[in-house]
Amino acid sequence: MAREASSSDVKPALLRQLETDGGLQHVFVLPDSTGELCAAATLMLEPKLLRGGTTVAHICELVSLPSPASAARFAPLDAPLELIQPLVATAKASGCYKIIADVPAASSQPFLDVGFRPTQLAMEIELAPPASLLQGGVAQ
């Protein structure tokens, strides 16, 4: 079972920094009507060996961010269209030949609504975090 994210995992300042870094990883943030961050997602661009170096986009880490009044836990995101659209647009602009989305089954409907389809079985192995993270080396 995947580890639940906690409020110490993602900080708004880190999201804003990652959002502007570009490269093979793109972080998208979605502000609410007050300008507070309410959701975030990561888009990874992966050059593939079997397709002559062409790129696949991988949507992962969709989270809704807790408001100051809510619990300090992150929830899987029922991704709003306002967050999915820039992910898809960036993948297209980057020349990707497909987009893979890692989403829980319960949160898949918004992706199905914009043309995603279920394909492969995802598998994972949980690994212990590096010692540097265990000793407080988390980015602020």
Short mmCIF file of C-alpha atoms in Angstrom, two decimals:
data_model
loop_
_atom_site.label_atom_id
_atom_site.label_comp_id
_atom_site.label_asym_id
_atom_site.label_seq_id
_atom_site.Cartn_x
_atom_site.Cartn_y
_atom_site.Cartn_z
CA MET A 1 0.00 0.00 0.00
CA ALA A 2 1.31 3.43 -0.90
CA ARG A 3 2.38 5.74 1.89
CA GLU A 4 -0.04 8.55 2.63
CA ALA A 5 1.46 11.97 2.05
CA SER A 6 1.56 14.33 4.99
CA SER A 7 1.62 18.09 5.25
CA SER A 8 5.39 18.00 5.79
CA ASP A 9 5.92 16.48 2.32
CA VAL A 10 4.93 19.44 0.19
CA LYS A 11 5.40 23.09 1.00
CA PRO A 12 3.93 25.93 -1.13
CA ALA A 13 7.36 27.56 -1.51
CA LEU A 14 8.81 24.30 -2.85
CA LEU A 15 5.89 23.94 -5.28
CA ARG A 16 6.39 27.48 -6.57
CA GLN A 17 10.13 26.82 -7.04
CA LEU A 18 9.54 23.52 -8.84
CA GLU A 19 6.84 25.11 -10.98
CA THR A 20 9.42 27.45 -12.52
CA ASP A 21 12.35 25.01 -12.82
CA GLY A 22 11.22 23.33 -16.07
CA GLY A 23 13.38 20.59 -17.57
CA LEU A 24 12.18 17.00 -17.50
CA GLN A 25 9.99 17.58 -14.45
CA HIS A 26 7.16 20.09 -14.43
CA VAL A 27 5.14 20.90 -11.32
CA PHE A 28 1.73 22.45 -11.81
CA VAL A 29 -0.13 24.21 -9.03
CA LEU A 30 -3.74 25.28 -8.97
CA PRO A 31 -4.71 28.27 -6.84
CA ASP A 32 -8.18 28.66 -5.41
CA SER A 33 -10.23 31.85 -5.71
CA THR A 34 -8.18 33.50 -2.93
CA GLY A 35 -4.82 32.67 -4.52
CA GLU A 36 -3.98 29.93 -2.01
CA LEU A 37 -2.64 26.72 -3.53
CA CYS A 38 -5.36 24.07 -3.51
CA ALA A 39 -3.96 21.34 -5.79
CA ALA A 40 -0.72 20.25 -7.42
CA ALA A 41 0.56 17.68 -9.89
CA THR A 42 3.89 16.59 -11.33
CA LEU A 43 4.46 15.90 -15.03
CA MET A 44 7.61 13.91 -15.78
CA LEU A 45 8.96 13.80 -19.34
CA GLU A 46 10.70 10.48 -19.99
CA PRO A 47 12.83 9.89 -23.11
CA LYS A 48 12.22 6.31 -24.26
CA LEU A 49 14.81 3.91 -25.61
CA LEU A 50 12.41 1.91 -27.78
CA ARG A 51 11.02 4.86 -29.68
CA GLY A 52 14.25 6.46 -30.85
CA GLY A 53 14.44 8.83 -27.89
CA THR A 54 10.93 10.19 -28.28
CA THR A 55 9.27 11.23 -25.05
CA VAL A 56 6.36 9.99 -22.97
CA ALA A 57 4.73 12.24 -20.36
CA HIS A 58 3.92 10.78 -16.99
CA ILE A 59 1.37 12.50 -14.72
CA CYS A 60 1.94 11.64 -11.08
CA GLU A 61 1.61 13.05 -7.58
CA LEU A 62 -1.82 14.59 -7.96
CA VAL A 63 -2.69 15.99 -4.55
CA SER A 64 -5.13 18.40 -3.05
CA LEU A 65 -3.46 20.66 -0.52
CA PRO A 66 -4.99 21.21 2.89
CA SER A 67 -6.39 24.61 3.65
CA PRO A 68 -5.24 26.19 6.91
CA ALA A 69 -8.57 25.15 8.46
CA SER A 70 -8.44 21.51 7.28
CA ALA A 71 -6.62 18.47 8.59
CA ALA A 72 -2.87 18.24 7.93
CA ARG A 73 -3.31 15.33 5.51
CA PHE A 74 -3.30 15.39 1.74
CA ALA A 75 -6.09 13.69 -0.13
CA PRO A 76 -5.95 11.99 -3.53
CA LEU A 77 -7.12 14.57 -5.98
CA ASP A 78 -10.28 14.38 -8.00
CA ALA A 79 -8.34 16.32 -10.59
CA PRO A 80 -10.16 19.36 -11.87
CA LEU A 81 -10.07 20.08 -15.57
CA GLU A 82 -8.13 23.28 -14.78
CA LEU A 83 -5.23 21.11 -13.60
CA ILE A 84 -5.45 18.38 -16.26
CA GLN A 85 -5.51 20.77 -19.25
CA PRO A 86 -2.06 22.36 -18.66
CA LEU A 87 -0.56 18.91 -18.06
CA VAL A 88 -1.86 17.69 -21.42
CA ALA A 89 -0.88 20.94 -23.18
CA THR A 90 2.69 20.75 -21.85
CA ALA A 91 3.02 17.13 -22.95
CA LYS A 92 1.79 18.01 -26.45
CA ALA A 93 4.09 21.05 -26.69
CA SER A 94 7.03 18.86 -25.58
CA GLY A 95 6.44 16.44 -28.48
CA CYS A 96 5.35 13.52 -26.31
CA TYR A 97 3.82 10.56 -28.12
CA LYS A 98 1.56 9.64 -25.17
CA ILE A 99 0.66 10.57 -21.61
CA ILE A 100 0.52 8.09 -18.75
CA ALA A 101 -1.47 9.09 -15.65
CA ASP A 102 -1.01 7.42 -12.28
CA VAL A 103 -4.36 7.97 -10.60
CA PRO A 104 -6.37 5.96 -8.09
CA ALA A 105 -9.39 4.25 -9.65
CA ALA A 106 -11.70 6.37 -7.51
CA SER A 107 -10.19 9.55 -9.03
CA SER A 108 -10.07 8.42 -12.66
CA GLN A 109 -13.32 9.89 -14.02
CA PRO A 110 -11.96 13.37 -14.88
CA PHE A 111 -9.17 11.69 -16.88
CA LEU A 112 -11.63 9.40 -18.68
CA ASP A 113 -13.73 12.47 -19.50
CA VAL A 114 -10.84 14.07 -21.44
CA GLY A 115 -9.84 10.96 -23.39
CA PHE A 116 -7.59 8.88 -21.14
CA ARG A 117 -8.29 5.15 -21.08
CA PRO A 118 -7.24 2.38 -18.70
CA THR A 119 -4.32 0.35 -20.10
CA GLN A 120 -1.65 -1.33 -18.00
CA LEU A 121 -1.36 -2.58 -14.46
CA ALA A 122 0.83 -0.35 -12.29
CA MET A 123 3.08 -2.00 -9.72
CA GLU A 124 5.42 -0.61 -7.08
CA ILE A 125 7.82 -1.51 -4.31
CA GLU A 126 8.01 0.77 -1.28
CA LEU A 127 11.64 1.59 -0.41
CA ALA A 128 12.99 3.16 2.73
CA PRO A 129 13.78 6.87 2.32
CA PRO A 130 17.47 7.81 2.01
CA ALA A 131 19.21 8.46 5.33
CA SER A 132 19.59 12.17 4.43
CA LEU A 133 15.79 12.53 4.42
CA LEU A 134 15.46 10.66 7.69
CA GLN A 135 17.90 13.11 9.26
CA GLY A 136 15.89 16.18 8.32
CA GLY A 137 17.23 16.79 4.81
CA VAL A 138 13.79 17.58 3.38
CA ALA A 139 13.69 20.57 1.02
CA GLN A 140 11.97 23.55 2.58
#
